[in-house]
Amino acid sequence: KESQELWQQLQAHIGFNASRTLFVDDNIGILQAAQQFGIKYNLAVSNPDSKKENREITGFPSVSDYRTILDDIRRHPVQSGE
């Protein structure tokens, strides 16, 4: 995921709009690669392992558990062409 070539291939395959895409990951290096590719919305997961303490994240907005935002995303999906 840190390779720009991978992002290019994924974009060509799926055809996502990078300026409207939300990417969520717990790896800062991968988030940086996504941002470098042009993914506009990058969200870090500060606690990918619920048995451990939250990590301090700098450089990206973060949530401790990405599942807390899933209901809202499902209620407000982006339509094609938006």
PDB file of C-alpha atoms in Angstrom:
ATOM      1  CA  LYS A   1       0.000   0.000   0.000  1.00  0.00           C
ATOM      2  CA  GLU A   2       2.971   2.309   0.323  1.00  0.00           C
ATOM      3  CA  SER A   3       3.787   1.996  -3.384  1.00  0.00           C
ATOM      4  CA  GLN A   4       2.473   4.723  -5.670  1.00  0.00           C
ATOM      5  CA  GLU A   5       2.264   2.097  -8.412  1.00  0.00           C
ATOM      6  CA  LEU A   6      -0.225   0.127  -6.322  1.00  0.00           C
ATOM      7  CA  TRP A   7      -2.374   3.251  -5.868  1.00  0.00           C
ATOM      8  CA  GLN A   8      -2.245   3.934  -9.610  1.00  0.00           C
ATOM      9  CA  GLN A   9      -3.304   0.374 -10.421  1.00  0.00           C
ATOM     10  CA  LEU A  10      -6.085   0.462  -7.841  1.00  0.00           C
ATOM     11  CA  GLN A  11      -7.361   3.777  -9.163  1.00  0.00           C
ATOM     12  CA  ALA A  12      -7.326   2.452 -12.742  1.00  0.00           C
ATOM     13  CA  HIS A  13      -9.141  -0.738 -11.678  1.00  0.00           C
ATOM     14  CA  ILE A  14     -11.787   0.804  -9.416  1.00  0.00           C
ATOM     15  CA  GLY A  15     -11.929   4.307 -10.845  1.00  0.00           C
ATOM     16  CA  PHE A  16     -12.346   6.088  -7.497  1.00  0.00           C
ATOM     17  CA  ASN A  17     -12.256   9.854  -7.251  1.00  0.00           C
ATOM     18  CA  ALA A  18      -9.255  10.610  -5.015  1.00  0.00           C
ATOM     19  CA  SER A  19     -10.617  14.043  -4.101  1.00  0.00           C
ATOM     20  CA  ARG A  20     -13.740  12.419  -2.606  1.00  0.00           C
ATOM     21  CA  THR A  21     -12.209   9.255  -1.133  1.00  0.00           C
ATOM     22  CA  LEU A  22     -11.896   8.395   2.554  1.00  0.00           C
ATOM     23  CA  PHE A  23      -9.026   6.035   3.345  1.00  0.00           C
ATOM     24  CA  VAL A  24      -8.721   4.546   6.841  1.00  0.00           C
ATOM     25  CA  ASP A  25      -5.644   2.703   8.098  1.00  0.00           C
ATOM     26  CA  ASP A  26      -3.595   2.173  11.238  1.00  0.00           C
ATOM     27  CA  ASN A  27      -0.239   2.514   9.459  1.00  0.00           C
ATOM     28  CA  ILE A  28       1.042   6.094   9.184  1.00  0.00           C
ATOM     29  CA  GLY A  29       3.369   5.212   6.288  1.00  0.00           C
ATOM     30  CA  ILE A  30       0.452   3.878   4.272  1.00  0.00           C
ATOM     31  CA  LEU A  31      -1.649   6.942   5.106  1.00  0.00           C
ATOM     32  CA  GLN A  32       1.220   9.145   3.925  1.00  0.00           C
ATOM     33  CA  ALA A  33       1.411   7.186   0.650  1.00  0.00           C
ATOM     34  CA  ALA A  34      -2.346   7.593   0.163  1.00  0.00           C
ATOM     35  CA  GLN A  35      -2.058  11.309   0.819  1.00  0.00           C
ATOM     36  CA  GLN A  36       0.869  11.584  -1.601  1.00  0.00           C
ATOM     37  CA  PHE A  37      -1.219   9.844  -4.255  1.00  0.00           C
ATOM     38  CA  GLY A  38      -3.946  12.425  -3.749  1.00  0.00           C
ATOM     39  CA  ILE A  39      -6.436  10.730  -1.455  1.00  0.00           C
ATOM     40  CA  LYS A  40      -8.069  13.757   0.149  1.00  0.00           C
ATOM     41  CA  TYR A  41      -9.483  12.233   3.325  1.00  0.00           C
ATOM     42  CA  ASN A  42      -7.123  10.075   5.379  1.00  0.00           C
ATOM     43  CA  LEU A  43      -8.085   8.822   8.809  1.00  0.00           C
ATOM     44  CA  ALA A  44      -5.760   7.029  11.204  1.00  0.00           C
ATOM     45  CA  VAL A  45      -6.875   4.306  13.596  1.00  0.00           C
ATOM     46  CA  SER A  46      -5.169   4.942  16.918  1.00  0.00           C
ATOM     47  CA  ASN A  47      -6.156   1.640  18.495  1.00  0.00           C
ATOM     48  CA  PRO A  48      -6.134  -1.214  15.980  1.00  0.00           C
ATOM     49  CA  ASP A  49      -5.705  -3.687  18.850  1.00  0.00           C
ATOM     50  CA  SER A  50      -8.379  -3.245  21.518  1.00  0.00           C
ATOM     51  CA  LYS A  51      -6.171  -5.037  24.026  1.00  0.00           C
ATOM     52  CA  LYS A  52      -3.584  -2.226  23.854  1.00  0.00           C
ATOM     53  CA  GLU A  53      -3.638   1.463  24.725  1.00  0.00           C
ATOM     54  CA  ASN A  54      -4.473   4.092  22.104  1.00  0.00           C
ATOM     55  CA  ARG A  55      -1.446   5.431  20.246  1.00  0.00           C
ATOM     56  CA  GLU A  56      -0.896   9.151  19.886  1.00  0.00           C
ATOM     57  CA  ILE A  57      -1.346  10.051  16.225  1.00  0.00           C
ATOM     58  CA  THR A  58       0.050  13.235  14.725  1.00  0.00           C
ATOM     59  CA  GLY A  59      -0.316  14.419  11.177  1.00  0.00           C
ATOM     60  CA  PHE A  60      -3.722  12.829  10.546  1.00  0.00           C
ATOM     61  CA  PRO A  61      -7.126  12.968  12.191  1.00  0.00           C
ATOM     62  CA  SER A  62      -7.743   9.755  14.065  1.00  0.00           C
ATOM     63  CA  VAL A  63     -10.371   7.560  15.653  1.00  0.00           C
ATOM     64  CA  SER A  64      -9.769   4.799  18.147  1.00  0.00           C
ATOM     65  CA  ASP A  65     -12.236   2.463  16.424  1.00  0.00           C
ATOM     66  CA  TYR A  66     -13.197   2.984  12.775  1.00  0.00           C
ATOM     67  CA  ARG A  67     -16.425   1.039  13.326  1.00  0.00           C
ATOM     68  CA  THR A  68     -17.847   4.077  15.111  1.00  0.00           C
ATOM     69  CA  ILE A  69     -18.155   5.902  11.769  1.00  0.00           C
ATOM     70  CA  LEU A  70     -19.550   3.044   9.660  1.00  0.00           C
ATOM     71  CA  ASP A  71     -23.224   3.699  10.415  1.00  0.00           C
ATOM     72  CA  ASP A  72     -22.883   7.329   9.388  1.00  0.00           C
ATOM     73  CA  ILE A  73     -21.094   6.362   6.151  1.00  0.00           C
ATOM     74  CA  ARG A  74     -23.820   3.840   5.362  1.00  0.00           C
ATOM     75  CA  ARG A  75     -26.543   6.424   5.990  1.00  0.00           C
ATOM     76  CA  HIS A  76     -24.873   8.965   3.688  1.00  0.00           C
ATOM     77  CA  PRO A  77     -23.271   7.074   0.788  1.00  0.00           C
ATOM     78  CA  VAL A  78     -21.723   9.045  -2.028  1.00  0.00           C
ATOM     79  CA  GLN A  79     -23.612   8.650  -5.270  1.00  0.00           C
ATOM     80  CA  SER A  80     -21.869   8.197  -8.633  1.00  0.00           C
ATOM     81  CA  GLY A  81     -21.044  11.520 -10.198  1.00  0.00           C
ATOM     82  CA  GLU A  82     -20.916  13.408  -6.906  1.00  0.00           C
TER      83      GLU A  82
END
